[in-house]
């Protein structure tokens, strides 16, 4: 268990396409555990492997219902629309308004490389889209509708 350094926007690894995982190894299992630890440590709702410098198609998400691990995820269905705030651990202190589908269904592999299908609405649907975009080298800032805003950290006052 270890916390990994989160790459910040501008790092070119965040603009690259990730490769599919072909086989589960101890090293990949360790990566997944570290990604979950890093996501919790930074209070994120999701983290993609390129954000910790690894170009593999792995995503971890937790919107408050326990960790979800997605390997080689693929969005297979979307419905509706939601417009709301989005942020990213690779761009700390900022947020922007992004429109995403309100319902998203994903097919992926689990940590045992077994295929499963998971779906979600609202925040979970948004997290699926945001994190899977990372695997394609895309950041939410390119989809922001009204520019980036600063997070006002009231707790510091
Ligand atoms: Zn992100």
CSV table of C-alpha atoms in Angstrom, one decimal, residues 13-126:
chain,number,residue,atom,x,y,z
A,13,UNK,CA,1.5,11.5,-20.1
A,14,UNK,CA,-2.0,12.8,-19.4
A,15,UNK,CA,-2.4,13.4,-23.2
A,16,UNK,CA,-1.5,9.9,-24.3
A,17,UNK,CA,-3.7,6.9,-25.1
A,18,UNK,CA,-3.5,4.0,-22.6
A,19,UNK,CA,-2.9,0.4,-23.6
A,20,UNK,CA,-5.3,-2.4,-22.6
A,21,UNK,CA,-4.4,-4.7,-19.8
A,22,UNK,CA,-3.8,-8.2,-21.2
A,23,UNK,CA,-3.0,-10.2,-18.1
A,24,UNK,CA,-3.2,-9.6,-14.3
A,25,UNK,CA,0.2,-9.5,-12.6
A,26,UNK,CA,1.3,-8.8,-9.0
A,27,UNK,CA,2.6,-5.5,-10.3
A,28,UNK,CA,-0.8,-4.5,-11.7
A,29,UNK,CA,-2.6,-5.6,-8.6
A,30,UNK,CA,-0.2,-3.4,-6.6
A,31,UNK,CA,-0.9,-0.5,-9.0
A,32,UNK,CA,-4.6,-0.9,-8.5
A,33,UNK,CA,-4.3,-0.9,-4.7
A,34,UNK,CA,-2.1,2.1,-4.8
A,35,UNK,CA,-4.5,3.9,-7.1
A,36,UNK,CA,-7.4,3.3,-4.6
A,37,UNK,CA,-5.2,4.5,-1.7
A,38,UNK,CA,-4.2,7.6,-3.6
A,39,UNK,CA,-7.8,8.4,-4.6
A,40,UNK,CA,-8.8,8.2,-0.9
A,41,UNK,CA,-5.9,10.2,0.3
A,42,UNK,CA,-6.7,13.0,-2.1
A,43,UNK,CA,-10.4,12.8,-1.5
A,44,UNK,CA,-11.1,12.1,-5.2
A,45,UNK,CA,-14.1,10.2,-6.5
A,46,UNK,CA,-12.0,8.6,-9.2
A,47,UNK,CA,-8.5,8.1,-10.5
A,48,UNK,CA,-7.1,6.8,-13.8
A,49,UNK,CA,-3.8,5.0,-14.2
A,50,UNK,CA,-2.2,7.7,-16.4
A,51,UNK,CA,-2.7,10.1,-13.5
A,52,UNK,CA,-0.1,8.2,-11.6
A,53,UNK,CA,2.1,7.9,-14.6
A,54,UNK,CA,1.0,4.4,-16.0
A,55,UNK,CA,-0.4,4.1,-19.5
A,56,UNK,CA,-2.7,1.2,-18.8
A,57,UNK,CA,-6.5,1.1,-19.1
A,58,UNK,CA,-7.3,1.0,-15.4
A,59,UNK,CA,-9.7,3.2,-13.5
A,60,UNK,CA,-10.8,3.3,-9.9
A,61,UNK,CA,-13.9,5.1,-8.7
A,62,UNK,CA,-15.7,5.6,-5.4
A,63,UNK,CA,-18.7,7.9,-5.2
A,64,UNK,CA,-19.4,6.8,-1.6
A,65,UNK,CA,-20.5,3.3,-2.2
A,66,UNK,CA,-17.2,1.5,-2.1
A,67,UNK,CA,-14.4,1.2,-4.6
A,68,UNK,CA,-15.1,0.1,-8.2
A,69,UNK,CA,-12.2,-1.1,-10.3
A,70,UNK,CA,-12.6,-1.0,-14.1
A,71,UNK,CA,-10.0,-2.6,-16.4
A,72,UNK,CA,-10.2,-2.0,-20.2
A,73,UNK,CA,-13.6,-0.2,-19.7
A,74,UNK,CA,-15.8,0.6,-22.6
A,75,UNK,CA,-19.0,2.7,-22.5
A,76,UNK,CA,-21.7,0.6,-24.1
A,77,UNK,CA,-24.8,2.7,-23.5
A,78,UNK,CA,-25.6,6.3,-22.5
A,79,UNK,CA,-29.0,8.1,-21.8
A,80,UNK,CA,-30.1,11.5,-20.9
A,81,UNK,CA,-28.0,14.5,-20.0
A,82,UNK,CA,-26.7,16.2,-16.8
A,83,UNK,CA,-24.9,19.5,-16.5
A,84,UNK,CA,-22.8,20.1,-13.4
A,85,UNK,CA,-19.5,20.8,-11.7
A,86,UNK,CA,-16.5,18.7,-12.4
A,87,UNK,CA,-13.0,18.7,-11.1
A,88,UNK,CA,-9.9,16.6,-11.4
A,89,UNK,CA,-7.0,15.5,-9.1
A,90,UNK,CA,-4.7,16.4,-12.0
A,91,UNK,CA,-5.9,20.0,-11.8
A,92,UNK,CA,-6.2,20.8,-8.1
A,93,UNK,CA,-8.1,23.9,-7.0
A,94,UNK,CA,-10.2,24.2,-10.1
A,95,UNK,CA,-13.6,23.2,-11.3
A,96,UNK,CA,-15.7,23.7,-14.4
A,97,UNK,CA,-19.2,23.0,-15.7
A,98,UNK,CA,-19.4,19.9,-18.0
A,99,UNK,CA,-22.4,18.3,-19.7
A,100,UNK,CA,-22.4,14.5,-19.5
A,101,UNK,CA,-24.9,11.7,-20.0
A,102,UNK,CA,-27.0,11.1,-16.9
A,103,UNK,CA,-27.0,7.4,-17.3
A,104,UNK,CA,-23.9,5.4,-18.4
A,105,UNK,CA,-23.4,1.6,-18.8
A,106,UNK,CA,-19.9,0.3,-18.9
A,107,UNK,CA,-18.4,-3.1,-19.8
A,108,UNK,CA,-15.1,-3.8,-18.2
A,109,UNK,CA,-12.9,-6.5,-16.6
A,110,UNK,CA,-12.5,-6.9,-12.9
A,111,UNK,CA,-9.3,-7.6,-11.0
A,112,UNK,CA,-9.6,-11.3,-11.9
A,113,UNK,CA,-9.9,-10.3,-15.6
A,114,UNK,CA,-13.5,-11.4,-15.7
A,115,UNK,CA,-15.9,-9.4,-17.7
A,116,UNK,CA,-18.8,-7.5,-16.0
A,117,UNK,CA,-21.2,-4.8,-16.8
A,118,UNK,CA,-22.0,-1.9,-14.4
A,119,UNK,CA,-24.2,1.1,-14.8
A,120,UNK,CA,-24.8,4.3,-12.9
A,121,UNK,CA,-26.6,7.6,-12.9
A,122,UNK,CA,-25.7,11.1,-11.8
A,123,UNK,CA,-22.3,11.4,-10.2
A,124,UNK,CA,-21.3,7.8,-10.9
A,125,UNK,CA,-22.2,8.2,-14.6
A,126,UNK,CA,-20.1,11.4,-14.6
